[in-house]
Amino acid sequence: MVLKLYGAPMSTCTSRVLTCLHEKNLDFELVPVDLFAGEHKQPPFLAKNPFGQIPALEEDDLTLFESRAITSYLAEKFKGTGYDLIRHENLKEAASVKVWTEVESHRYNPAIAPIVFQFMVAPLRGNSPDQTIIDDNVEKLGKVLDIYEAKLSSTKYLAGDFYSLADLHHLPYTYYLMKTPAASVVNERPHVKAWWEDISSRPAFKKVAEGMNFVKK
């Protein structure tokens, strides 16, 4: 069995999977996909993901895409290896992990992604950040983080007093957000800020963050 991850280290979705792989202490091969050359839109990669988005994971005859589906697969298949990201021995805790992974996907990500896109991606395409889009989504994200602030005042992490896939899924986009003026939306909420400082200091993510070079420090 050889795990092959096709992607780019600077990609949020690739780094989400990379963090999971490191938390699980799994051996894998990272196969670079050159986004700037458009390799993700060429037939060889489209055979792995017809939507033309990275990453994709291959394991023997299995091919998966969508980063959250990949992390869930890895966390479940290798639940006895590395760190337990899904609390597989406690049904109630496992259910809480699933709730907050859904929150990240459906509440958090739709608000944070446009902010990061405007600050990070738009300039690479020769465009200036659209401040209206940024302001609108900072407001949306703030409302989500108000709920996070309340939750994190009673538990150390989102699903409970344990780090899980629910927290991990937030790492890549928040990492980039914290390099922008919109970082204040996190910093002005003390429990959210403490949570972010905690989860972003984990060795698995620190290793991945070394390759997240959208913007040079």
PDB file of C-alpha atoms in Angstrom:
ATOM      1  CA  MET A   1       0.000   0.000   0.000  1.00  0.00           C
ATOM      2  CA  VAL A   2       1.369   3.383  -1.037  1.00  0.00           C
ATOM      3  CA  LEU A   3      -0.517   6.581  -0.285  1.00  0.00           C
ATOM      4  CA  LYS A   4      -0.012   9.180  -3.006  1.00  0.00           C
ATOM      5  CA  LEU A   5      -1.270  12.706  -2.519  1.00  0.00           C
ATOM      6  CA  TYR A   6      -1.480  14.869  -5.632  1.00  0.00           C
ATOM      7  CA  GLY A   7      -1.464  18.553  -4.775  1.00  0.00           C
ATOM      8  CA  ALA A   8       0.516  21.661  -3.862  1.00  0.00           C
ATOM      9  CA  PRO A   9       1.784  22.463  -0.362  1.00  0.00           C
ATOM     10  CA  MET A  10       0.569  26.082  -0.520  1.00  0.00           C
ATOM     11  CA  SER A  11      -2.987  24.952  -1.314  1.00  0.00           C
ATOM     12  CA  THR A  12      -5.403  25.141   1.605  1.00  0.00           C
ATOM     13  CA  CYS A  13      -7.088  21.886   0.696  1.00  0.00           C
ATOM     14  CA  THR A  14      -3.805  20.046   0.135  1.00  0.00           C
ATOM     15  CA  SER A  15      -2.411  21.312   3.430  1.00  0.00           C
ATOM     16  CA  ARG A  16      -5.571  20.138   5.210  1.00  0.00           C
ATOM     17  CA  VAL A  17      -4.836  16.578   4.062  1.00  0.00           C
ATOM     18  CA  LEU A  18      -1.099  16.896   4.716  1.00  0.00           C
ATOM     19  CA  THR A  19      -1.817  17.900   8.315  1.00  0.00           C
ATOM     20  CA  CYS A  20      -4.019  14.855   8.759  1.00  0.00           C
ATOM     21  CA  LEU A  21      -1.352  12.568   7.291  1.00  0.00           C
ATOM     22  CA  HIS A  22       1.220  13.930   9.725  1.00  0.00           C
ATOM     23  CA  GLU A  23      -1.148  13.673  12.708  1.00  0.00           C
ATOM     24  CA  LYS A  24      -1.657  10.016  11.794  1.00  0.00           C
ATOM     25  CA  ASN A  25       2.092   9.432  11.338  1.00  0.00           C
ATOM     26  CA  LEU A  26       1.483   7.921   7.909  1.00  0.00           C
ATOM     27  CA  ASP A  27       4.022   7.371   5.170  1.00  0.00           C
ATOM     28  CA  PHE A  28       2.996   8.952   1.896  1.00  0.00           C
ATOM     29  CA  GLU A  29       4.292  10.422  -1.330  1.00  0.00           C
ATOM     30  CA  LEU A  30       3.415  13.996  -2.259  1.00  0.00           C
ATOM     31  CA  VAL A  31       3.151  14.307  -6.042  1.00  0.00           C
ATOM     32  CA  PRO A  32       3.381  18.014  -6.946  1.00  0.00           C
ATOM     33  CA  VAL A  33       0.685  19.489  -9.191  1.00  0.00           C
ATOM     34  CA  ASP A  34       1.715  22.788 -10.800  1.00  0.00           C
ATOM     35  CA  LEU A  35      -1.310  25.053 -10.493  1.00  0.00           C
ATOM     36  CA  PHE A  36       0.327  27.947 -12.316  1.00  0.00           C
ATOM     37  CA  ALA A  37       0.996  25.693 -15.301  1.00  0.00           C
ATOM     38  CA  GLY A  38      -2.604  24.476 -15.179  1.00  0.00           C
ATOM     39  CA  GLU A  39      -1.704  20.827 -14.566  1.00  0.00           C
ATOM     40  CA  HIS A  40      -4.890  20.370 -12.512  1.00  0.00           C
ATOM     41  CA  LYS A  41      -6.944  21.059 -15.640  1.00  0.00           C
ATOM     42  CA  GLN A  42      -5.079  18.576 -17.846  1.00  0.00           C
ATOM     43  CA  PRO A  43      -6.319  15.033 -18.667  1.00  0.00           C
ATOM     44  CA  PRO A  44      -3.898  13.131 -16.389  1.00  0.00           C
ATOM     45  CA  PHE A  45      -5.150  14.950 -13.296  1.00  0.00           C
ATOM     46  CA  LEU A  46      -8.757  15.192 -14.477  1.00  0.00           C
ATOM     47  CA  ALA A  47      -8.732  11.391 -14.513  1.00  0.00           C
ATOM     48  CA  LYS A  48      -8.233  11.603 -10.738  1.00  0.00           C
ATOM     49  CA  ASN A  49     -10.636  14.483 -10.094  1.00  0.00           C
ATOM     50  CA  PRO A  50     -12.959  15.433 -12.969  1.00  0.00           C
ATOM     51  CA  PHE A  51     -13.631  18.780 -11.275  1.00  0.00           C
ATOM     52  CA  GLY A  52     -10.000  19.763 -11.752  1.00  0.00           C
ATOM     53  CA  GLN A  53      -9.251  20.731  -8.160  1.00  0.00           C
ATOM     54  CA  ILE A  54      -6.482  19.574  -5.863  1.00  0.00           C
ATOM     55  CA  PRO A  55      -5.831  17.449  -3.935  1.00  0.00           C
ATOM     56  CA  ALA A  56      -6.466  13.857  -4.931  1.00  0.00           C
ATOM     57  CA  LEU A  57      -5.420  10.772  -2.991  1.00  0.00           C
ATOM     58  CA  GLU A  58      -4.539   7.408  -4.472  1.00  0.00           C
ATOM     59  CA  GLU A  59      -4.267   4.218  -2.470  1.00  0.00           C
ATOM     60  CA  ASP A  60      -3.898   1.107  -4.619  1.00  0.00           C
ATOM     61  CA  ASP A  61      -7.068   1.034  -6.761  1.00  0.00           C
ATOM     62  CA  LEU A  62      -8.854   3.743  -4.744  1.00  0.00           C
ATOM     63  CA  THR A  63      -8.867   7.384  -5.830  1.00  0.00           C
ATOM     64  CA  LEU A  64     -10.438  10.070  -3.658  1.00  0.00           C
ATOM     65  CA  PHE A  65     -10.895  13.814  -4.014  1.00  0.00           C
ATOM     66  CA  GLU A  66     -12.408  16.540  -1.799  1.00  0.00           C
ATOM     67  CA  SER A  67     -10.053  17.235   1.089  1.00  0.00           C
ATOM     68  CA  ARG A  68     -12.558  16.711   3.890  1.00  0.00           C
ATOM     69  CA  ALA A  69     -13.605  13.351   2.463  1.00  0.00           C
ATOM     70  CA  ILE A  70      -9.935  12.365   2.290  1.00  0.00           C
ATOM     71  CA  THR A  71      -9.193  13.361   5.882  1.00  0.00           C
ATOM     72  CA  SER A  72     -12.280  11.507   7.107  1.00  0.00           C
ATOM     73  CA  TYR A  73     -11.204   8.390   5.217  1.00  0.00           C
ATOM     74  CA  LEU A  74      -7.676   8.543   6.618  1.00  0.00           C
ATOM     75  CA  ALA A  75      -8.870   9.194  10.162  1.00  0.00           C
ATOM     76  CA  GLU A  76     -11.270   6.249   9.995  1.00  0.00           C
ATOM     77  CA  LYS A  77      -9.099   3.720   8.178  1.00  0.00           C
ATOM     78  CA  PHE A  78      -6.037   4.447  10.304  1.00  0.00           C
ATOM     79  CA  LYS A  79      -7.896   5.130  13.551  1.00  0.00           C
ATOM     80  CA  GLY A  80      -5.431   2.980  15.488  1.00  0.00           C
ATOM     81  CA  THR A  81      -2.417   4.873  14.141  1.00  0.00           C
ATOM     82  CA  GLY A  82      -1.099   8.208  15.353  1.00  0.00           C
ATOM     83  CA  TYR A  83      -3.474  10.686  16.955  1.00  0.00           C
ATOM     84  CA  ASP A  84      -7.176   9.777  17.166  1.00  0.00           C
ATOM     85  CA  LEU A  85      -8.873  12.589  15.243  1.00  0.00           C
ATOM     86  CA  ILE A  86     -12.412  11.172  15.330  1.00  0.00           C
ATOM     87  CA  ARG A  87     -12.811   9.864  18.911  1.00  0.00           C
ATOM     88  CA  HIS A  88     -13.752   6.472  17.519  1.00  0.00           C
ATOM     89  CA  GLU A  89     -14.086   4.851  20.946  1.00  0.00           C
ATOM     90  CA  ASN A  90     -16.734   7.281  22.205  1.00  0.00           C
ATOM     91  CA  LEU A  91     -19.913   7.559  20.152  1.00  0.00           C
ATOM     92  CA  LYS A  92     -21.065  10.858  21.662  1.00  0.00           C
ATOM     93  CA  GLU A  93     -17.679  12.514  21.242  1.00  0.00           C
ATOM     94  CA  ALA A  94     -17.446  11.164  17.688  1.00  0.00           C
ATOM     95  CA  ALA A  95     -20.841  12.683  16.922  1.00  0.00           C
ATOM     96  CA  SER A  96     -19.696  16.041  18.264  1.00  0.00           C
ATOM     97  CA  VAL A  97     -16.655  15.894  15.996  1.00  0.00           C
ATOM     98  CA  LYS A  98     -18.957  15.329  13.022  1.00  0.00           C
ATOM     99  CA  VAL A  99     -21.177  18.263  14.020  1.00  0.00           C
ATOM    100  CA  TRP A 100     -18.269  20.698  14.127  1.00  0.00           C
ATOM    101  CA  THR A 101     -16.688  19.404  10.935  1.00  0.00           C
ATOM    102  CA  GLU A 102     -20.024  20.234   9.312  1.00  0.00           C
ATOM    103  CA  VAL A 103     -19.978  23.679  10.900  1.00  0.00           C
ATOM    104  CA  GLU A 104     -16.531  24.344   9.447  1.00  0.00           C
ATOM    105  CA  SER A 105     -17.620  23.258   5.986  1.00  0.00           C
ATOM    106  CA  HIS A 106     -20.983  25.033   5.864  1.00  0.00           C
ATOM    107  CA  ARG A 107     -20.576  28.064   8.155  1.00  0.00           C
ATOM    108  CA  TYR A 108     -16.910  28.914   8.586  1.00  0.00           C
ATOM    109  CA  ASN A 109     -15.417  28.116   5.191  1.00  0.00           C
ATOM    110  CA  PRO A 110     -17.962  30.055   3.060  1.00  0.00           C
ATOM    111  CA  ALA A 111     -17.143  33.211   5.047  1.00  0.00           C
ATOM    112  CA  ILE A 112     -13.375  32.902   5.344  1.00  0.00           C
ATOM    113  CA  ALA A 113     -12.562  31.641   1.840  1.00  0.00           C
ATOM    114  CA  PRO A 114     -13.550  34.851  -0.022  1.00  0.00           C
ATOM    115  CA  ILE A 115     -11.453  36.934   2.391  1.00  0.00           C
ATOM    116  CA  VAL A 116      -8.350  34.835   1.827  1.00  0.00           C
ATOM    117  CA  PHE A 117      -9.007  34.802  -1.925  1.00  0.00           C
ATOM    118  CA  GLN A 118      -9.159  38.595  -2.109  1.00  0.00           C
ATOM    119  CA  PHE A 119      -6.015  39.141  -0.064  1.00  0.00           C
ATOM    120  CA  MET A 120      -3.915  36.262  -1.418  1.00  0.00           C
ATOM    121  CA  VAL A 121      -5.138  35.059  -4.797  1.00  0.00           C
ATOM    122  CA  ALA A 122      -6.509  38.185  -6.456  1.00  0.00           C
ATOM    123  CA  PRO A 123      -3.101  39.949  -6.439  1.00  0.00           C
ATOM    124  CA  LEU A 124      -1.491  36.898  -8.048  1.00  0.00           C
ATOM    125  CA  ARG A 125      -3.982  37.348 -10.889  1.00  0.00           C
ATOM    126  CA  GLY A 126      -3.152  41.004 -11.261  1.00  0.00           C
ATOM    127  CA  ASN A 127      -6.245  42.243  -9.455  1.00  0.00           C
ATOM    128  CA  SER A 128      -6.617  44.461  -6.423  1.00  0.00           C
ATOM    129  CA  PRO A 129      -8.477  43.056  -3.416  1.00  0.00           C
ATOM    130  CA  ASP A 130     -12.169  43.951  -3.475  1.00  0.00           C
ATOM    131  CA  GLN A 131     -12.724  45.665  -0.136  1.00  0.00           C
ATOM    132  CA  THR A 132     -16.513  45.313  -0.366  1.00  0.00           C
ATOM    133  CA  ILE A 133     -16.230  41.528  -0.624  1.00  0.00           C
ATOM    134  CA  ILE A 134     -13.727  41.511   2.235  1.00  0.00           C
ATOM    135  CA  ASP A 135     -15.885  43.672   4.494  1.00  0.00           C
ATOM    136  CA  ASP A 136     -19.050  41.676   3.801  1.00  0.00           C
ATOM    137  CA  ASN A 137     -17.377  38.379   4.600  1.00  0.00           C
ATOM    138  CA  VAL A 138     -15.497  39.651   7.648  1.00  0.00           C
ATOM    139  CA  GLU A 139     -18.916  40.573   9.018  1.00  0.00           C
ATOM    140  CA  LYS A 140     -20.231  37.074   8.225  1.00  0.00           C
ATOM    141  CA  LEU A 141     -17.162  35.441   9.721  1.00  0.00           C
ATOM    142  CA  GLY A 142     -17.466  37.575  12.831  1.00  0.00           C
ATOM    143  CA  LYS A 143     -20.986  36.275  13.442  1.00  0.00           C
ATOM    144  CA  VAL A 144     -19.746  32.701  13.118  1.00  0.00           C
ATOM    145  CA  LEU A 145     -16.845  33.396  15.454  1.00  0.00           C
ATOM    146  CA  ASP A 146     -19.176  34.890  18.043  1.00  0.00           C
ATOM    147  CA  ILE A 147     -20.667  31.416  18.310  1.00  0.00           C
ATOM    148  CA  TYR A 148     -17.191  29.877  18.425  1.00  0.00           C
ATOM    149  CA  GLU A 149     -16.212  32.301  21.196  1.00  0.00           C
ATOM    150  CA  ALA A 150     -19.161  31.166  23.292  1.00  0.00           C
ATOM    151  CA  LYS A 151     -18.430  27.481  22.632  1.00  0.00           C
ATOM    152  CA  LEU A 152     -14.722  27.816  23.355  1.00  0.00           C
ATOM    153  CA  SER A 153     -15.456  29.527  26.665  1.00  0.00           C
ATOM    154  CA  SER A 154     -16.684  26.167  27.948  1.00  0.00           C
ATOM    155  CA  THR A 155     -14.500  23.647  26.077  1.00  0.00           C
ATOM    156  CA  LYS A 156     -10.863  23.790  25.023  1.00  0.00           C
ATOM    157  CA  TYR A 157     -11.617  22.695  21.471  1.00  0.00           C
ATOM    158  CA  LEU A 158     -14.693  22.810  19.275  1.00  0.00           C
ATOM    159  CA  ALA A 159     -15.966  19.269  19.790  1.00  0.00           C
ATOM    160  CA  GLY A 160     -14.934  19.072  23.448  1.00  0.00           C
ATOM    161  CA  ASP A 161     -11.809  19.092  25.563  1.00  0.00           C
ATOM    162  CA  PHE A 162      -9.883  17.192  22.904  1.00  0.00           C
ATOM    163  CA  TYR A 163      -8.307  18.163  19.584  1.00  0.00           C
ATOM    164  CA  SER A 164     -10.049  16.571  16.613  1.00  0.00           C
ATOM    165  CA  LEU A 165     -10.658  16.654  12.889  1.00  0.00           C
ATOM    166  CA  ALA A 166     -13.111  19.475  13.556  1.00  0.00           C
ATOM    167  CA  ASP A 167     -10.272  21.744  14.678  1.00  0.00           C
ATOM    168  CA  LEU A 168      -7.807  20.485  12.077  1.00  0.00           C
ATOM    169  CA  HIS A 169     -10.101  21.419   9.186  1.00  0.00           C
ATOM    170  CA  HIS A 170      -9.901  25.084  10.207  1.00  0.00           C
ATOM    171  CA  LEU A 171      -6.122  25.305  10.039  1.00  0.00           C
ATOM    172  CA  PRO A 172      -5.236  26.170   6.426  1.00  0.00           C
ATOM    173  CA  TYR A 173      -7.608  29.057   5.766  1.00  0.00           C
ATOM    174  CA  THR A 174      -7.128  30.518   9.235  1.00  0.00           C
ATOM    175  CA  TYR A 175      -3.362  30.360   8.770  1.00  0.00           C
ATOM    176  CA  TYR A 176      -3.629  32.603   5.729  1.00  0.00           C
ATOM    177  CA  LEU A 177      -6.264  34.829   7.322  1.00  0.00           C
ATOM    178  CA  MET A 178      -3.893  35.551  10.183  1.00  0.00           C
ATOM    179  CA  LYS A 179      -1.418  37.044   7.710  1.00  0.00           C
ATOM    180  CA  THR A 180      -3.952  39.675   6.603  1.00  0.00           C
ATOM    181  CA  PRO A 181      -5.471  42.792   8.195  1.00  0.00           C
ATOM    182  CA  ALA A 182      -8.610  40.698   8.789  1.00  0.00           C
ATOM    183  CA  ALA A 183      -6.739  38.760  11.492  1.00  0.00           C
ATOM    184  CA  SER A 184      -8.398  41.104  13.962  1.00  0.00           C
ATOM    185  CA  VAL A 185     -11.611  39.082  13.619  1.00  0.00           C
ATOM    186  CA  VAL A 186      -9.788  36.289  15.467  1.00  0.00           C
ATOM    187  CA  ASN A 187      -7.557  38.366  17.727  1.00  0.00           C
ATOM    188  CA  GLU A 188     -10.411  40.379  19.230  1.00  0.00           C
ATOM    189  CA  ARG A 189     -12.081  37.214  20.523  1.00  0.00           C
ATOM    190  CA  PRO A 190      -9.893  35.878  23.368  1.00  0.00           C
ATOM    191  CA  HIS A 191     -11.132  32.293  23.425  1.00  0.00           C
ATOM    192  CA  VAL A 192     -10.953  31.984  19.639  1.00  0.00           C
ATOM    193  CA  LYS A 193      -7.463  33.498  19.679  1.00  0.00           C
ATOM    194  CA  ALA A 194      -6.293  31.058  22.368  1.00  0.00           C
ATOM    195  CA  TRP A 195      -7.796  28.148  20.427  1.00  0.00           C
ATOM    196  CA  TRP A 196      -6.054  29.261  17.244  1.00  0.00           C
ATOM    197  CA  GLU A 197      -2.691  29.653  18.977  1.00  0.00           C
ATOM    198  CA  ASP A 198      -3.110  26.166  20.429  1.00  0.00           C
ATOM    199  CA  ILE A 199      -4.085  24.269  17.282  1.00  0.00           C
ATOM    200  CA  SER A 200      -1.624  26.102  15.026  1.00  0.00           C
ATOM    201  CA  SER A 201       1.272  25.200  17.328  1.00  0.00           C
ATOM    202  CA  ARG A 202       0.835  21.443  16.903  1.00  0.00           C
ATOM    203  CA  PRO A 203       3.938  19.834  15.339  1.00  0.00           C
ATOM    204  CA  ALA A 204       1.970  18.272  12.480  1.00  0.00           C
ATOM    205  CA  PHE A 205       0.655  21.622  11.290  1.00  0.00           C
ATOM    206  CA  LYS A 206       3.910  23.494  11.907  1.00  0.00           C
ATOM    207  CA  LYS A 207       5.576  21.037   9.554  1.00  0.00           C
ATOM    208  CA  VAL A 208       2.919  21.659   6.897  1.00  0.00           C
ATOM    209  CA  ALA A 209       2.961  25.432   7.356  1.00  0.00           C
ATOM    210  CA  GLU A 210       6.591  25.519   6.253  1.00  0.00           C
ATOM    211  CA  GLY A 211       5.361  24.840   2.721  1.00  0.00           C
ATOM    212  CA  MET A 212       2.465  27.294   2.770  1.00  0.00           C
ATOM    213  CA  ASN A 213       4.194  30.090   0.915  1.00  0.00           C
ATOM    214  CA  PHE A 214       1.368  31.984  -0.764  1.00  0.00           C
ATOM    215  CA  VAL A 215       2.825  35.147   0.734  1.00  0.00           C
ATOM    216  CA  LYS A 216       6.400  35.418   1.895  1.00  0.00           C
ATOM    217  CA  LYS A 217       6.816  36.443   5.495  1.00  0.00           C
TER     218      LYS A 217
END
